Coordinates of C-alpha atoms in Angstrom, one line a residue:
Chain R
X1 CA 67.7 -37.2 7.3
X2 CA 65.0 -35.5 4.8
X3 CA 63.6 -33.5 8.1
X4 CA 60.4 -35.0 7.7
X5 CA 59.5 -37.2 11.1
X6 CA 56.9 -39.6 11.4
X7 CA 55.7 -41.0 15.0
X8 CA 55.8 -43.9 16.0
X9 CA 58.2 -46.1 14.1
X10 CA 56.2 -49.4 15.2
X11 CA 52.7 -49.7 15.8
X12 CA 51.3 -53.1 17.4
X13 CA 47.4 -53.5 17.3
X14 CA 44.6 -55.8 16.9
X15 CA 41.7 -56.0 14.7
X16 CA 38.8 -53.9 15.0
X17 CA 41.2 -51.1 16.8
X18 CA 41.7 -47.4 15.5
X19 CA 45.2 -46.0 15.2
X20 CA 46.8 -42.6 14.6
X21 CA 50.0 -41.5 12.5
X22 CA 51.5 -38.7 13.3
X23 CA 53.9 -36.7 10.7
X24 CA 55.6 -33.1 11.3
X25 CA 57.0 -32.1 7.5
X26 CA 59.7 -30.5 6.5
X27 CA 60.6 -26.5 7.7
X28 CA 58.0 -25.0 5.1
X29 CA 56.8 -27.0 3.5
X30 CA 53.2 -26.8 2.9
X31 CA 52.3 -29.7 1.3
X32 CA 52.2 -33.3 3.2
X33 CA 51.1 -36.8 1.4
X34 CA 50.6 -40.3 2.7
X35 CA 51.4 -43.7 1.3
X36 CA 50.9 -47.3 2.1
X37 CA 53.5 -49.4 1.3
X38 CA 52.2 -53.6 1.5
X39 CA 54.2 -56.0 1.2
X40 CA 55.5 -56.6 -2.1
X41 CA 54.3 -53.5 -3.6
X42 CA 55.1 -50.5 -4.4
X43 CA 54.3 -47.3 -3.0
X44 CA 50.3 -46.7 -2.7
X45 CA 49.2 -42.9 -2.6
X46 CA 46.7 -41.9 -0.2
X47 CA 45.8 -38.5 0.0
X48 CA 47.4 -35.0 -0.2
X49 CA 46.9 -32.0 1.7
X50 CA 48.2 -28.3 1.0
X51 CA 48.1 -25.8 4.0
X52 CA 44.9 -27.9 5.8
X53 CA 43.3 -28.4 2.9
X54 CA 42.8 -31.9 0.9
X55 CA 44.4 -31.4 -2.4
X56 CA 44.2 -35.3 -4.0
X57 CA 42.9 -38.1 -3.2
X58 CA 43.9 -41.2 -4.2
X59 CA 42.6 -45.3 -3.0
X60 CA 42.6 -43.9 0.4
X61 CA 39.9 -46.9 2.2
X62 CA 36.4 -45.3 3.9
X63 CA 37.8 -46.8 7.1
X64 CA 41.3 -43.9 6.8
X65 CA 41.2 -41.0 7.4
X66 CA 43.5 -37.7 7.3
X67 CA 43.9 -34.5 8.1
X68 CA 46.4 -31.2 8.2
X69 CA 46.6 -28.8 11.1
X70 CA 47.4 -25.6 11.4
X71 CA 50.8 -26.2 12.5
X72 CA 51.2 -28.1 9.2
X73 CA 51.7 -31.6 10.7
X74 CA 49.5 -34.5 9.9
X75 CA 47.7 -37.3 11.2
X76 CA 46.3 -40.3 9.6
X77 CA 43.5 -42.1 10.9
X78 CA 42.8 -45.6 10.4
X79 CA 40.1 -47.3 11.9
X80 CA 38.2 -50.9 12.2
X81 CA 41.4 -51.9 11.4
X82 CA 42.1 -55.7 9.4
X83 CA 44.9 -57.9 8.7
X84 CA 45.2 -56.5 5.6
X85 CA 46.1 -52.8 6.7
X86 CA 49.5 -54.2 8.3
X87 CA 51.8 -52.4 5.8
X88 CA 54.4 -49.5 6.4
X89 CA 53.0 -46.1 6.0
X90 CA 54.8 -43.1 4.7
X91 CA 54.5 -39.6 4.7
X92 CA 55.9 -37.1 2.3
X93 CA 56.0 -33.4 2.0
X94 CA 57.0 -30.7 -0.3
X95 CA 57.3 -27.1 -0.4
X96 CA 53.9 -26.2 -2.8
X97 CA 52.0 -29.4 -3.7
X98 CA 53.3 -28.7 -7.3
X99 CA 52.9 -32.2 -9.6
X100 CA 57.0 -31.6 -10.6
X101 CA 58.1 -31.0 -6.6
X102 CA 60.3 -33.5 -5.0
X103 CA 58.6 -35.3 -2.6
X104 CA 60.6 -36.0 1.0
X105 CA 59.7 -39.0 2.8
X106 CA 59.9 -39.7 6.2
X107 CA 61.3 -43.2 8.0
X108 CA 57.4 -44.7 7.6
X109 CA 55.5 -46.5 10.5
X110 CA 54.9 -49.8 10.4
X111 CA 51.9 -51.2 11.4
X112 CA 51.1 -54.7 12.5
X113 CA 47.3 -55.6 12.7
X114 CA 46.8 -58.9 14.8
Chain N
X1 CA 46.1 -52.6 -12.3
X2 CA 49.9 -52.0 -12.0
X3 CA 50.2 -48.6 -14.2
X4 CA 54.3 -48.8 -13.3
X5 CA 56.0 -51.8 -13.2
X6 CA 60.1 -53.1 -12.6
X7 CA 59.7 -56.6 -13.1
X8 CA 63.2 -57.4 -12.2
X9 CA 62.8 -57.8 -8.2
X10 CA 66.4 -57.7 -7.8
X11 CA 69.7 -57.0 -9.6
X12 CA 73.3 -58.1 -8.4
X13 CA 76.1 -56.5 -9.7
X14 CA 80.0 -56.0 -8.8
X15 CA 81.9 -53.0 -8.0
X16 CA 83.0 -50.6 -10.3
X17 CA 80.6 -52.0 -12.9
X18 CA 77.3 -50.4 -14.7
X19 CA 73.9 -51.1 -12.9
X20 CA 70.9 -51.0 -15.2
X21 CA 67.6 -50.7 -13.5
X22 CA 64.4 -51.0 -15.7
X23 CA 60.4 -49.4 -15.4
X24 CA 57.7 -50.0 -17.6
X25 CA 54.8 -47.8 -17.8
X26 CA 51.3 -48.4 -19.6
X27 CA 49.3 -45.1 -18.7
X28 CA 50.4 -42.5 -21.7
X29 CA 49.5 -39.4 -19.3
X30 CA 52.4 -40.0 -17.6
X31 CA 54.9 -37.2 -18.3
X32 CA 57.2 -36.9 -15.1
X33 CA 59.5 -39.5 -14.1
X34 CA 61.4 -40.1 -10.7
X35 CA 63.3 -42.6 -9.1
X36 CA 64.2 -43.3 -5.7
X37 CA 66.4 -45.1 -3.3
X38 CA 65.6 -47.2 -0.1
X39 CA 67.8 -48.2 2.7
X40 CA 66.3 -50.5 5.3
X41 CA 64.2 -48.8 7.8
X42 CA 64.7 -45.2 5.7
X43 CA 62.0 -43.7 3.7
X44 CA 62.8 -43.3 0.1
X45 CA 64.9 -40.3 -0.9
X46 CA 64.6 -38.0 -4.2
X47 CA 67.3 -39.6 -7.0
X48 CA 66.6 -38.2 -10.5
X49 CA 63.8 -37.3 -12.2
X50 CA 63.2 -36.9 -16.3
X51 CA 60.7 -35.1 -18.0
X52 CA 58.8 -36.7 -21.1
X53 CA 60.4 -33.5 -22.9
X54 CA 63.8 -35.4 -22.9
X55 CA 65.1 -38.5 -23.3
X56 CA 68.1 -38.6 -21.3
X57 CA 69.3 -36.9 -17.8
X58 CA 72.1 -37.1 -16.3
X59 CA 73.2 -36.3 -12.4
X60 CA 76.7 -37.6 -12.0
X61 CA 77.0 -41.4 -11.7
X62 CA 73.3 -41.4 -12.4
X63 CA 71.3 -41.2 -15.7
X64 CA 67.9 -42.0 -16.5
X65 CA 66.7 -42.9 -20.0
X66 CA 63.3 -42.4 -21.4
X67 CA 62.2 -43.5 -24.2
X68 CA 58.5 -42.8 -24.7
X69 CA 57.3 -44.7 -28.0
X70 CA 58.2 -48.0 -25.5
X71 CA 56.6 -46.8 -22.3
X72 CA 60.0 -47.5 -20.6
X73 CA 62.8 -45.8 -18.8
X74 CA 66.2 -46.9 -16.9
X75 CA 68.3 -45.6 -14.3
X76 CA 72.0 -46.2 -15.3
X77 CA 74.6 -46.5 -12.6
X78 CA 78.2 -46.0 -13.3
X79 CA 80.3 -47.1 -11.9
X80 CA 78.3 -49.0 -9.4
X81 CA 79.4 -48.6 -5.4
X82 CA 79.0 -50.8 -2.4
X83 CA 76.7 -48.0 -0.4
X84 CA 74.2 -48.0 -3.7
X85 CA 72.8 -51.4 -2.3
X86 CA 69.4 -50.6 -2.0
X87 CA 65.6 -51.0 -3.1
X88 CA 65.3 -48.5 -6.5
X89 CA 61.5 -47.2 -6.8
X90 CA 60.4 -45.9 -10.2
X91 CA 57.6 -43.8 -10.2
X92 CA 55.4 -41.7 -12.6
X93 CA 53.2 -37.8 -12.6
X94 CA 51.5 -36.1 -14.6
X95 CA 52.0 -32.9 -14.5
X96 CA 49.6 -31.1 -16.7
X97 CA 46.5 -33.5 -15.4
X98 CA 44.0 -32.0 -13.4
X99 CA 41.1 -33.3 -11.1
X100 CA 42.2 -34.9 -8.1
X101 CA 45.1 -36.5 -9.0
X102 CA 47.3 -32.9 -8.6
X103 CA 49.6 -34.9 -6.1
X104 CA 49.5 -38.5 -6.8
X105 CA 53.1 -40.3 -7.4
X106 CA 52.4 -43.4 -9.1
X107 CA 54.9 -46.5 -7.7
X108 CA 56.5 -49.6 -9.5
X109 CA 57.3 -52.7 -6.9
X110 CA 61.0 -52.1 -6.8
X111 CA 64.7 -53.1 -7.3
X112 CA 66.7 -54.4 -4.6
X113 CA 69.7 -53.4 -6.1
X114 CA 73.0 -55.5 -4.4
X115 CA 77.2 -54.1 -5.7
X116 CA 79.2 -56.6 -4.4
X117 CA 83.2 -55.2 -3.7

């Protein structure tokens, strides 16, 4: 168990809806990152935040969007959703957002777009 | 544009024996190497990790190669165990870039890795 929890584990949808991922990161950590994982790829980054604020950015779609509260957890937002968002999607943290920082994952949701 | 890549999608190896898992990387940036494990319905969790200051570290049965002039790096598993069936991720930083990529791990496809007792 790395501590970090993501909510749900399954998420059944159709297109055209708007969905949102909930993660709670490790006990202070300050730092929380998203991935998509498609099939038969690797491990896509999204974005990062650092204590609320966005701290990279990476092939994250118009249509997604994130954010980090005050109480440090996360959501992701994706909306107008397609076929092609079905994927499992993961979220990290780490202590400081440093580059060298082991990143914890949590379980990941998977989403399936209909 | 795949940046890291394992082209071997799977590996099957016996018990007791070494497991070799290989990445490939193109961008020269890169200076920060991890890899990670995957069980089925897990997230991936922290293995080893190499800076492009060495060419070799080692974490018990584990030990990650790098050698930079190729753009490649291996994990080494000795011996090999039933419970290190998993997918193997290789993945990439740089850690002295700036801009807005401060964050950003970089993914290969992975290695199911299969020890058979």
């Amino acid at each position: 168990d790395s501590g970090v929890t993501q909510t749900p584990k399954h998420l059944i949808t159709a297109t055209g809806q708007r969905v949102t991922l909930r993660c709670s990161p490790r006990s202070g950590d300050l730092s929380v990152y998203w991935y998509q994982q498609s099939l038969d790829q690797g491990l896509q980054f999204l974005i990062q935040y650092y204590n609320g604020e966005e701290r990279a950015k990476g092939n994250i779609l118009e249509r997604f969007s994130a954010q980090q509260f005050p109480d440090l957890h996360s959501e992701l937002n994706l909306s107008s959703l397609e076929l092609g968002d079905s994927a499992l999607y993961f979220c990290a943290s780490s202590a400081s957002g440093l580059r060298q920082e082991t990143q914890y994952f949590g379980p990941g949701t998977r989403l399936l777009v209909l | 544009d795949q940046q890291v890549k394992q082209n071997s999608p799977s590996l099957s190896v016996q018990e007791g024996r070494i497991s070799i898992l290989n990445c490939d990387y193109t961008n020269s940036m890169f200076d920060y190497f991890l890899w990670y494990k995957k069980y089925p319905a897990e997230g991936p969790t922290f293995l080893i990790s190499i800076s492009s200051i060495k060419d070799k570290n080692e974490d018990g049965r584990f030990t990650v190669f790098l050698n930079k002039s190729a753009k490649h790096l291996s994990l080494h598993i000795v011996p090999s165990q039933p419970g290190d069936s998993a997918v193997y991720f290789c993945a990439a930083n740089n850690i002295r870039a700036g801009g807005t990529s401060y964050g950003k791990l970089t993914f290969g496809q992975g290695t199911i890795l299969t020890v058979h007792p």
